[in-house]
PDB file of C-alpha atoms in Angstrom:
ATOM      1  CA  MET A  12    -129.595  32.622-103.104  1.00  0.00           C
ATOM      2  CA  LYS A  13    -126.414  31.488-103.393  1.00  0.00           C
ATOM      3  CA  LYS A  14    -127.216  28.245-102.430  1.00  0.00           C
ATOM      4  CA  LYS A  15    -130.144  28.433-104.935  1.00  0.00           C
ATOM      5  CA  GLN A  16    -127.532  29.698-107.323  1.00  0.00           C
ATOM      6  CA  VAL A  17    -125.270  26.909-106.933  1.00  0.00           C
ATOM      7  CA  ILE A  18    -127.286  23.963-107.603  1.00  0.00           C
ATOM      8  CA  VAL A  19    -128.925  26.326-111.258  1.00  0.00           C
ATOM      9  CA  LEU A  20    -125.766  26.059-111.960  1.00  0.00           C
ATOM     10  CA  SER A  21    -125.254  22.352-111.233  1.00  0.00           C
ATOM     11  CA  LEU A  22    -128.494  21.870-113.245  1.00  0.00           C
ATOM     12  CA  VAL A  23    -128.086  23.616-116.651  1.00  0.00           C
ATOM     13  CA  PHE A  24    -128.944  21.575-118.813  1.00  0.00           C
ATOM     14  CA  ALA A  25    -129.344  21.898-122.495  1.00  0.00           C
ATOM     15  CA  LEU A  26    -131.034  20.294-126.207  1.00  0.00           C
ATOM     16  CA  THR A  27    -128.404  17.535-127.343  1.00  0.00           C
ATOM     17  CA  SER A  28    -127.841  17.846-131.291  1.00  0.00           C
ATOM     18  CA  LEU A  29    -125.172  16.534-133.171  1.00  0.00           C
ATOM     19  CA  LEU A  30    -122.412  16.157-131.292  1.00  0.00           C
ATOM     20  CA  ILE A  31    -123.671  14.472-128.568  1.00  0.00           C
ATOM     21  CA  GLY A  32    -126.199  10.933-128.355  1.00  0.00           C
ATOM     22  CA  GLY A  33    -128.531   9.892-125.466  1.00  0.00           C
ATOM     23  CA  ALA A  34    -129.051   6.540-125.233  1.00  0.00           C
ATOM     24  CA  PHE A  35    -131.246   4.540-122.776  1.00  0.00           C
ATOM     25  CA  ALA A  36    -129.418   1.179-120.728  1.00  0.00           C
ATOM     26  CA  SER A  37    -131.519  -0.086-118.437  1.00  0.00           C
ATOM     27  CA  GLY A  38    -133.542   2.987-117.914  1.00  0.00           C
ATOM     28  CA  LYS A  39    -130.600   5.137-117.999  1.00  0.00           C
ATOM     29  CA  ILE A  40    -129.636   8.091-120.336  1.00  0.00           C
ATOM     30  CA  SER A  41    -125.732   7.554-121.179  1.00  0.00           C
ATOM     31  CA  ILE A  42    -123.650  10.608-122.836  1.00  0.00           C
ATOM     32  CA  VAL A  43    -121.141  10.190-125.530  1.00  0.00           C
ATOM     33  CA  VAL A  44    -119.005  13.077-126.444  1.00  0.00           C
ATOM     34  CA  ASN A  45    -116.887  12.091-129.768  1.00  0.00           C
ATOM     35  CA  GLY A  46    -117.586   8.252-129.731  1.00  0.00           C
ATOM     36  CA  ARG A  47    -116.337   8.572-125.904  1.00  0.00           C
ATOM     37  CA  THR A  48    -119.018   8.073-122.789  1.00  0.00           C
ATOM     38  CA  VAL A  49    -119.187  11.078-120.637  1.00  0.00           C
ATOM     39  CA  PRO A  50    -119.550  11.023-116.333  1.00  0.00           C
ATOM     40  CA  THR A  51    -122.184  13.110-115.724  1.00  0.00           C
ATOM     41  CA  ASP A  52    -122.732  14.561-111.690  1.00  0.00           C
ATOM     42  CA  VAL A  53    -126.359  15.051-113.343  1.00  0.00           C
ATOM     43  CA  SER A  54    -128.095  12.566-114.487  1.00  0.00           C
ATOM     44  CA  PRO A  55    -129.637  13.300-118.454  1.00  0.00           C
ATOM     45  CA  ARG A  56    -133.653  13.669-117.872  1.00  0.00           C
ATOM     46  CA  ASN A  57    -135.916  12.873-120.676  1.00  0.00           C
ATOM     47  CA  VAL A  58    -138.293  15.454-119.879  1.00  0.00           C
ATOM     48  CA  ASP A  59    -141.538  15.026-122.590  1.00  0.00           C
ATOM     49  CA  GLY A  60    -140.010  13.399-125.411  1.00  0.00           C
ATOM     50  CA  ARG A  61    -137.122  15.899-125.172  1.00  0.00           C
ATOM     51  CA  VAL A  62    -133.349  15.101-123.828  1.00  0.00           C
ATOM     52  CA  MET A  63    -132.150  17.543-121.454  1.00  0.00           C
ATOM     53  CA  VAL A  64    -128.047  16.645-120.712  1.00  0.00           C
ATOM     54  CA  PRO A  65    -125.632  19.102-118.460  1.00  0.00           C
ATOM     55  CA  ILE A  66    -124.510  21.633-120.564  1.00  0.00           C
ATOM     56  CA  SER A  67    -121.383  22.344-118.524  1.00  0.00           C
ATOM     57  CA  THR A  68    -120.229  18.334-118.930  1.00  0.00           C
ATOM     58  CA  ILE A  69    -120.892  18.663-122.354  1.00  0.00           C
ATOM     59  CA  SER A  70    -119.035  21.783-122.853  1.00  0.00           C
ATOM     60  CA  LYS A  71    -116.262  20.409-120.802  1.00  0.00           C
ATOM     61  CA  ALA A  72    -115.780  17.062-122.696  1.00  0.00           C
ATOM     62  CA  LEU A  73    -115.438  19.388-126.250  1.00  0.00           C
ATOM     63  CA  GLY A  74    -112.486  21.033-124.871  1.00  0.00           C
ATOM     64  CA  ALA A  75    -114.655  23.957-122.904  1.00  0.00           C
ATOM     65  CA  ASP A  76    -114.232  26.248-120.167  1.00  0.00           C
ATOM     66  CA  VAL A  77    -117.157  26.378-118.142  1.00  0.00           C
ATOM     67  CA  THR A  78    -117.759  29.432-115.562  1.00  0.00           C
ATOM     68  CA  TRP A  79    -120.552  31.018-113.612  1.00  0.00           C
ATOM     69  CA  ASP A  80    -121.076  35.509-113.241  1.00  0.00           C
ATOM     70  CA  SER A  81    -123.617  35.028-110.035  1.00  0.00           C
ATOM     71  CA  LYS A  82    -124.467  39.275-110.794  1.00  0.00           C
ATOM     72  CA  LYS A  83    -125.578  38.624-115.069  1.00  0.00           C
ATOM     73  CA  GLN A  84    -126.993  34.898-113.440  1.00  0.00           C
ATOM     74  CA  THR A  85    -125.777  34.457-117.053  1.00  0.00           C
ATOM     75  CA  VAL A  86    -123.523  30.677-117.352  1.00  0.00           C
ATOM     76  CA  ILE A  87    -120.440  31.595-119.468  1.00  0.00           C
ATOM     77  CA  ILE A  88    -118.699  28.806-121.933  1.00  0.00           C
ATOM     78  CA  ASN A  89    -115.552  29.438-123.555  1.00  0.00           C
ATOM     79  CA  GLN A  90    -113.353  27.248-126.289  1.00  0.00           C
ATOM     80  CA  LYS A  91    -109.984  26.924-124.725  1.00  0.00           C
ATOM     81  CA  SER A  92    -107.222  28.715-127.944  1.00  0.00           C
ATOM     82  CA  GLY A  93    -106.033  26.729-130.195  1.00  0.00           C
ATOM     83  CA  THR A  94    -108.507  23.890-128.971  1.00  0.00           C
ATOM     84  CA  SER A  95    -111.002  21.985-131.668  1.00  0.00           C
ATOM     85  CA  VAL A  96    -114.019  20.882-130.358  1.00  0.00           C
ATOM     86  CA  SER A  97    -114.486  17.341-133.063  1.00  0.00           C
ATOM     87  CA  THR A  98    -111.517  16.453-131.727  1.00  0.00           C
ATOM     88  CA  PRO A  99    -111.663  14.258-128.414  1.00  0.00           C
ATOM     89  CA  ASP A 100    -107.986  13.355-126.279  1.00  0.00           C
ATOM     90  CA  LEU A 101    -108.327   9.621-126.835  1.00  0.00           C
ATOM     91  CA  TRP A 102    -105.129   8.607-125.160  1.00  0.00           C
ATOM     92  CA  ASN A 103    -104.136  11.428-122.798  1.00  0.00           C
ATOM     93  CA  GLU A 104    -100.395  11.818-123.995  1.00  0.00           C
ATOM     94  CA  LYS A 105     -98.102  14.680-124.808  1.00  0.00           C
ATOM     95  CA  LEU A 106     -96.633  14.040-127.804  1.00  0.00           C
ATOM     96  CA  ASN A 107     -92.750  15.550-128.069  1.00  0.00           C
ATOM     97  CA  LEU A 108     -92.142  15.780-131.256  1.00  0.00           C
ATOM     98  CA  THR A 109     -90.802  18.400-133.789  1.00  0.00           C
ATOM     99  CA  GLY A 110     -93.259  20.078-136.262  1.00  0.00           C
ATOM    100  CA  GLY A 111     -91.241  18.763-139.023  1.00  0.00           C
ATOM    101  CA  GLU A 112     -91.204  15.152-137.652  1.00  0.00           C
ATOM    102  CA  TRP A 113     -95.618  15.879-137.225  1.00  0.00           C
ATOM    103  CA  ALA A 114     -95.705  17.221-140.924  1.00  0.00           C
ATOM    104  CA  ASP A 115     -93.969  14.037-142.055  1.00  0.00           C
ATOM    105  CA  ILE A 116     -96.447  12.164-140.291  1.00  0.00           C
ATOM    106  CA  VAL A 117     -99.623  13.623-141.508  1.00  0.00           C
ATOM    107  CA  SER A 118     -98.269  13.779-145.232  1.00  0.00           C
ATOM    108  CA  LEU A 119     -97.811   9.325-144.889  1.00  0.00           C
ATOM    109  CA  ILE A 120    -100.683   9.145-143.774  1.00  0.00           C
ATOM    110  CA  ASN A 121    -102.502  11.322-146.336  1.00  0.00           C
ATOM    111  CA  LYS A 122    -100.029   9.454-149.130  1.00  0.00           C
ATOM    112  CA  TYR A 123    -101.420   6.106-147.737  1.00  0.00           C
ATOM    113  CA  PHE A 124    -105.540   7.525-148.665  1.00  0.00           C
ATOM    114  CA  VAL A 125    -104.679   8.816-151.408  1.00  0.00           C
ATOM    115  CA  THR A 126    -103.223   6.022-153.135  1.00  0.00           C
ATOM    116  CA  TYR A 127    -105.443   3.569-151.297  1.00  0.00           C
ATOM    117  CA  ASP A 128    -108.673   5.501-152.788  1.00  0.00           C
ATOM    118  CA  SER A 129    -106.901   6.241-156.192  1.00  0.00           C
ATOM    119  CA  ARG A 130    -105.540   1.860-155.794  1.00  0.00           C
ATOM    120  CA  ASP A 131    -102.364   3.037-156.805  1.00  0.00           C
ATOM    121  CA  GLU A 132    -100.330  -0.080-155.967  1.00  0.00           C
ATOM    122  CA  GLU A 133     -97.029   1.544-157.315  1.00  0.00           C
ATOM    123  CA  ALA A 134     -96.961   4.442-155.522  1.00  0.00           C
ATOM    124  CA  TRP A 135     -99.497   3.280-151.911  1.00  0.00           C
ATOM    125  CA  LYS A 136     -96.812   0.569-151.470  1.00  0.00           C
ATOM    126  CA  LYS A 137     -94.093   3.374-150.769  1.00  0.00           C
ATOM    127  CA  THR A 138     -96.009   4.282-148.183  1.00  0.00           C
ATOM    128  CA  ILE A 139     -95.700   0.934-146.223  1.00  0.00           C
ATOM    129  CA  ALA A 140     -93.028  -0.474-144.573  1.00  0.00           C
ATOM    130  CA  SER A 141     -91.757  -4.288-145.658  1.00  0.00           C
ATOM    131  CA  SER A 142     -93.032  -5.573-142.919  1.00  0.00           C
ATOM    132  CA  TYR A 143     -96.930  -4.406-143.148  1.00  0.00           C
ATOM    133  CA  LEU A 144     -98.689  -7.054-145.483  1.00  0.00           C
ATOM    134  CA  ASN A 145     -97.171  -9.869-142.859  1.00  0.00           C
ATOM    135  CA  ASN A 146     -98.917  -8.275-139.965  1.00  0.00           C
ATOM    136  CA  GLY A 147    -102.276  -8.643-140.859  1.00  0.00           C
ATOM    137  CA  SER A 148    -102.477  -5.283-142.115  1.00  0.00           C
ATOM    138  CA  ILE A 149    -105.732  -3.782-144.601  1.00  0.00           C
ATOM    139  CA  GLU A 150    -104.732  -4.669-148.274  1.00  0.00           C
ATOM    140  CA  LEU A 151    -105.032  -2.410-151.267  1.00  0.00           C
ATOM    141  CA  PRO A 152    -108.436  -3.605-152.722  1.00  0.00           C
ATOM    142  CA  GLY A 153    -108.645  -4.743-156.421  1.00  0.00           C
ATOM    143  CA  GLY A 154    -111.774  -3.452-157.039  1.00  0.00           C
ATOM    144  CA  GLY A 155    -115.038  -1.417-154.960  1.00  0.00           C
ATOM    145  CA  VAL A 156    -115.701   2.001-155.411  1.00  0.00           C
ATOM    146  CA  TYR A 157    -113.283   4.221-155.551  1.00  0.00           C
ATOM    147  CA  PRO A 158    -112.475   6.890-155.139  1.00  0.00           C
ATOM    148  CA  SER A 159    -114.816   7.013-151.593  1.00  0.00           C
ATOM    149  CA  ILE A 160    -113.470   9.054-149.255  1.00  0.00           C
ATOM    150  CA  LEU A 161    -115.557  12.558-148.326  1.00  0.00           C
ATOM    151  CA  GLU A 162    -113.914  13.439-145.513  1.00  0.00           C
ATOM    152  CA  LEU A 163    -109.913  13.086-143.229  1.00  0.00           C
ATOM    153  CA  LYS A 164    -109.012  13.574-140.374  1.00  0.00           C
ATOM    154  CA  ILE A 165    -106.258  12.809-137.622  1.00  0.00           C
ATOM    155  CA  VAL A 166    -107.680  12.105-134.182  1.00  0.00           C
ATOM    156  CA  ASP A 167    -105.217  11.250-131.933  1.00  0.00           C
ATOM    157  CA  ALA A 168    -101.518  10.082-131.184  1.00  0.00           C
ATOM    158  CA  LYS A 169     -99.217   8.182-129.050  1.00  0.00           C
ATOM    159  CA  LYS A 170     -96.354   6.733-128.218  1.00  0.00           C
ATOM    160  CA  ILE A 171     -95.966   3.450-128.599  1.00  0.00           C
ATOM    161  CA  VAL A 172     -92.868   0.508-128.213  1.00  0.00           C
ATOM    162  CA  ASP A 173     -94.270  -3.255-131.005  1.00  0.00           C
ATOM    163  CA  ALA A 174     -91.041  -4.662-131.916  1.00  0.00           C
ATOM    164  CA  LYS A 175     -93.151  -7.668-133.440  1.00  0.00           C
ATOM    165  CA  ARG A 176     -93.459  -4.950-135.929  1.00  0.00           C
ATOM    166  CA  LYS A 177     -90.360  -3.799-136.967  1.00  0.00           C
ATOM    167  CA  GLY A 178     -88.935  -3.605-141.019  1.00  0.00           C
ATOM    168  CA  GLU A 179     -86.161  -3.565-142.841  1.00  0.00           C
ATOM    169  CA  GLY A 180     -83.524  -0.383-142.140  1.00  0.00           C
ATOM    170  CA  ARG A 181     -85.785   0.719-139.488  1.00  0.00           C
ATOM    171  CA  SER A 182     -83.839   3.299-137.792  1.00  0.00           C
ATOM    172  CA  ASP A 183     -83.404   4.318-134.149  1.00  0.00           C
ATOM    173  CA  GLY A 184     -86.261   6.848-133.840  1.00  0.00           C
ATOM    174  CA  ASP A 185     -89.731   6.603-131.830  1.00  0.00           C
ATOM    175  CA  GLN A 186     -92.657   4.454-133.794  1.00  0.00           C
ATOM    176  CA  TYR A 187     -96.315   5.736-133.171  1.00  0.00           C
ATOM    177  CA  LYS A 188     -99.769   4.880-133.416  1.00  0.00           C
ATOM    178  CA  VAL A 189    -101.593   7.196-135.381  1.00  0.00           C
ATOM    179  CA  ARG A 190    -106.099   7.611-135.336  1.00  0.00           C
ATOM    180  CA  VAL A 191    -107.637   8.677-138.241  1.00  0.00           C
ATOM    181  CA  LYS A 192    -111.575   9.275-138.362  1.00  0.00           C
ATOM    182  CA  ILE A 193    -112.171   9.254-142.446  1.00  0.00           C
ATOM    183  CA  VAL A 194    -116.254   9.282-143.896  1.00  0.00           C
ATOM    184  CA  HIS A 195    -116.961   7.876-147.539  1.00  0.00           C
ATOM    185  CA  TYR A 196    -119.274   6.503-149.438  1.00  0.00           C
ATOM    186  CA  MET A 197    -120.752   3.122-150.264  1.00  0.00           C
ATOM    187  CA  ASN A 198    -124.365   3.027-152.761  1.00  0.00           C
ATOM    188  CA  LEU A 199    -124.116   6.510-154.416  1.00  0.00           C
ATOM    189  CA  SER A 200    -124.078   8.251-151.352  1.00  0.00           C
ATOM    190  CA  THR A 201    -124.409   6.304-148.441  1.00  0.00           C
ATOM    191  CA  PRO A 202    -122.430   7.939-145.860  1.00  0.00           C
ATOM    192  CA  PHE A 203    -120.447   5.934-143.597  1.00  0.00           C
ATOM    193  CA  VAL A 204    -118.316   6.845-140.606  1.00  0.00           C
ATOM    194  CA  ALA A 205    -114.588   4.490-139.792  1.00  0.00           C
ATOM    195  CA  GLU A 206    -111.332   4.776-137.744  1.00  0.00           C
ATOM    196  CA  TRP A 207    -108.626   3.073-138.672  1.00  0.00           C
ATOM    197  CA  ASP A 208    -105.453   3.211-136.270  1.00  0.00           C
ATOM    198  CA  PHE A 209    -101.794   3.264-138.409  1.00  0.00           C
ATOM    199  CA  ASP A 210     -98.881   2.514-136.751  1.00  0.00           C
ATOM    200  CA  VAL A 211     -95.612   4.640-138.221  1.00  0.00           C
ATOM    201  CA  ALA A 212     -91.969   4.580-137.610  1.00  0.00           C
ATOM    202  CA  PRO A 213     -89.236   6.284-139.040  1.00  0.00           C
ATOM    203  CA  TYR A 214     -86.476   4.281-141.949  1.00  0.00           C
ATOM    204  CA  MET A 215     -83.346   5.030-143.420  1.00  0.00           C
ATOM    205  CA  SER A 216     -83.231   6.709-146.389  1.00  0.00           C
ATOM    206  CA  LYS A 217     -87.008   6.509-146.741  1.00  0.00           C
ATOM    207  CA  GLY A 218     -89.015   8.405-143.386  1.00  0.00           C
ATOM    208  CA  TYR A 219     -91.316   7.531-142.343  1.00  0.00           C
ATOM    209  CA  LEU A 220     -93.210   4.353-143.096  1.00  0.00           C
ATOM    210  CA  ILE A 221     -96.482   2.514-141.854  1.00  0.00           C
ATOM    211  CA  ASP A 222     -95.981  -0.885-140.271  1.00  0.00           C
ATOM    212  CA  TYR A 223     -98.937  -1.663-139.233  1.00  0.00           C
ATOM    213  CA  ALA A 224    -103.006  -0.119-139.794  1.00  0.00           C
ATOM    214  CA  ASN A 225    -106.027  -0.948-138.906  1.00  0.00           C
ATOM    215  CA  ILE A 226    -110.031  -0.557-139.706  1.00  0.00           C
ATOM    216  CA  ILE A 227    -110.963   0.324-135.032  1.00  0.00           C
ATOM    217  CA  SER A 228    -114.455   1.258-136.559  1.00  0.00           C
ATOM    218  CA  ASP A 229    -116.907   1.555-139.551  1.00  0.00           C
ATOM    219  CA  THR A 230    -120.480   2.655-138.808  1.00  0.00           C
ATOM    220  CA  GLN A 231    -123.224   3.972-141.468  1.00  0.00           C
ATOM    221  CA  LEU A 232    -124.818   7.662-140.690  1.00  0.00           C
ATOM    222  CA  LYS A 233    -128.352   8.409-141.736  1.00  0.00           C
ATOM    223  CA  ASN A 234    -126.337  11.585-142.636  1.00  0.00           C
ATOM    224  CA  TYR A 235    -123.167  13.896-143.020  1.00  0.00           C
ATOM    225  CA  THR A 236    -122.975  17.129-143.467  1.00  0.00           C
ATOM    226  CA  VAL A 237    -119.480  18.253-144.557  1.00  0.00           C
ATOM    227  CA  PHE A 238    -120.308  22.039-144.939  1.00  0.00           C
ATOM    228  CA  PRO A 239    -122.962  24.064-144.946  1.00  0.00           C
ATOM    229  CA  GLY A 240    -124.963  23.020-148.541  1.00  0.00           C
ATOM    230  CA  LEU A 241    -123.220  19.910-148.881  1.00  0.00           C
ATOM    231  CA  THR A 242    -125.044  16.771-147.230  1.00  0.00           C
ATOM    232  CA  PHE A 243    -124.748  13.009-147.626  1.00  0.00           C
ATOM    233  CA  GLN A 244    -128.233  11.032-146.908  1.00  0.00           C
ATOM    234  CA  ASP A 245    -128.337   7.038-146.596  1.00  0.00           C
ATOM    235  CA  VAL A 246    -129.994   5.366-149.517  1.00  0.00           C
ATOM    236  CA  SER A 247    -130.107   2.727-148.656  1.00  0.00           C
ATOM    237  CA  GLU A 248    -133.248   2.637-147.428  1.00  0.00           C
TER     238      GLU A 248
END
């Protein structure tokens, strides 16, 4: 009986939904959670047109604890305290930042996007270092659809060292790379999800400024739900 229970626990499957994707490659189904391919001990299967995936693997990838209650024959999944299921740990790095330091970085990123999205060049330039435009960074568009950002979220950060991107007046504080996910629209309401990387560093009398910015990816979506009751659809077809 115990052996059977272990097998049952190992082979627990759930139907995939919006947070996970199954993709066929040479007959093998892969699992992608928040943009990251997740290895599994038990392979996903296509059963009568429905993709079945191991719930234990998916739950752990989303930051939850999975336990087996043998008496109740129940799999128990608990989200870890303080963990967001929508935020993967991309760089797996522990940062030694104070609340004030991180708040300054968050404020800077928000100001950058507000001024970028409204095409406010004067205010936008106050968020970037003197070396920013010489580094091949994203430039402020001259036109286009604006404002176009529907939602944005900082998903990870790590400490970096990049002497090539030091603007004038840099202080001795640490430099960080920050990954931001934004959802924006084109063609009236067709949603896109993009990932941007920012290199930020402290500057004397100016606080944190952005040394470099780059778009990592930008993918069109069929639909995007901001919250129940507000969904944007692809209108390009």
